[in-house]
């Protein structure tokens, strides 16, 4: 089983497909191709925590956007993201996106 040349891309439908270096990327959305390119870059750099690095980057983009769209309202943002308020608050703090509101 050769996993070193494959990156599994999860689809919103719950299905997944393996994308090898040799496979044409015409069926991928641009963001998926960008993600694959970033994973390849991290892999080539011999990163030992690729998934953690990718999760952090994706979380930062998504949380920053949703918080901006909800004017920083944690309750509204957590509903849109489908996570609890404490989970969103903790993850936002960890990423440096959340500061405690002043009264």
Coordinates of C-alpha atoms in Angstrom, one line a residue:
X1 CA 0.0 0.0 0.0
X2 CA 1.6 3.2 -1.1
X3 CA 0.3 6.1 0.9
X4 CA 3.3 8.5 0.5
X5 CA 2.0 9.8 -2.9
X6 CA -1.7 10.1 -1.9
X7 CA -3.6 12.8 -0.2
X8 CA -7.1 12.0 0.9
X9 CA -9.5 14.9 0.1
X10 CA -12.8 14.8 2.0
X11 CA -15.9 15.9 0.2
X12 CA -18.9 17.6 1.7
X13 CA -20.9 14.6 0.7
X14 CA -19.0 12.5 3.1
X15 CA -17.2 10.6 0.4
X16 CA -13.4 10.9 0.0
X17 CA -11.1 10.3 -2.9
X18 CA -7.4 9.9 -3.1
X19 CA -5.4 12.3 -5.2
X20 CA -2.0 11.1 -6.3
X21 CA 0.8 13.2 -7.8
X22 CA 0.1 11.7 -11.2
X23 CA -3.7 12.2 -11.3
X24 CA -5.1 15.1 -13.2
X25 CA -6.5 17.8 -10.9
X26 CA -9.2 19.0 -13.3
X27 CA -11.9 17.6 -11.1
X28 CA -10.8 19.5 -8.0
X29 CA -12.1 22.9 -6.9
X30 CA -9.4 25.5 -6.8
X31 CA -9.4 25.6 -3.0
X32 CA -8.9 21.8 -2.9
X33 CA -6.0 22.1 -5.3
X34 CA -4.5 24.8 -3.2
X35 CA -4.9 22.7 -0.1
X36 CA -3.2 19.8 -1.8
X37 CA -0.3 22.0 -2.9
X38 CA 0.1 23.3 0.7
X39 CA 0.1 19.7 2.1
X40 CA 2.7 18.8 -0.5
X41 CA 4.8 21.8 0.5
X42 CA 4.6 20.9 4.2
X43 CA 5.4 17.2 3.4
X44 CA 8.4 18.2 1.3
X45 CA 9.6 20.3 4.3
X46 CA 9.5 17.2 6.4
X47 CA 6.9 18.7 8.8
X48 CA 5.9 16.2 11.5
X49 CA 2.6 17.9 12.3
X50 CA 1.0 18.5 8.9
X51 CA -2.6 17.9 9.9
X52 CA -2.3 20.2 12.9
X53 CA -0.7 22.9 10.8
X54 CA -3.5 22.6 8.2
X55 CA -6.2 22.6 10.8
X56 CA -4.8 25.7 12.4
X57 CA -4.7 27.6 9.1
X58 CA -8.2 26.5 8.1
X59 CA -9.6 27.3 11.5
X60 CA -8.0 30.8 11.5
X61 CA -9.5 31.7 8.1
X62 CA -13.0 30.3 8.8
X63 CA -13.2 31.6 12.4
X64 CA -11.9 35.1 11.4
X65 CA -14.4 35.3 8.6
X66 CA -17.4 34.1 10.5
X67 CA -16.6 36.3 13.5
X68 CA -16.2 39.3 11.3
X69 CA -19.5 38.6 9.6
X70 CA -21.3 38.3 12.9
X71 CA -19.6 41.5 14.3
X72 CA -17.7 39.3 16.8
X73 CA -20.9 37.9 18.3
X74 CA -19.8 34.6 19.7
X75 CA -23.4 33.3 20.1
X76 CA -24.3 34.0 16.4
X77 CA -20.9 32.7 15.1
X78 CA -21.1 29.5 17.1
X79 CA -24.6 28.8 15.7
X80 CA -23.4 29.4 12.1
X81 CA -20.3 27.1 12.7
X82 CA -22.3 24.4 14.5
X83 CA -20.1 24.5 17.6
X84 CA -20.7 25.5 21.2
X85 CA -19.9 29.0 22.4
X86 CA -17.1 27.7 24.8
X87 CA -15.6 25.7 22.0
X88 CA -15.5 28.7 19.7
X89 CA -14.3 31.0 22.4
X90 CA -11.5 28.6 23.4
X91 CA -10.4 28.0 19.8
X92 CA -10.5 31.7 18.9
X93 CA -8.4 32.5 21.9
X94 CA -5.9 29.8 21.0
X95 CA -5.6 31.4 17.5
X96 CA -5.4 34.9 18.9
X97 CA -8.7 35.9 17.3
X98 CA -10.7 36.5 20.5
X99 CA -10.2 39.0 23.2
X100 CA -12.4 39.3 26.3
X101 CA -15.0 42.0 25.7
X102 CA -14.8 44.9 28.2
X103 CA -17.9 45.9 30.2

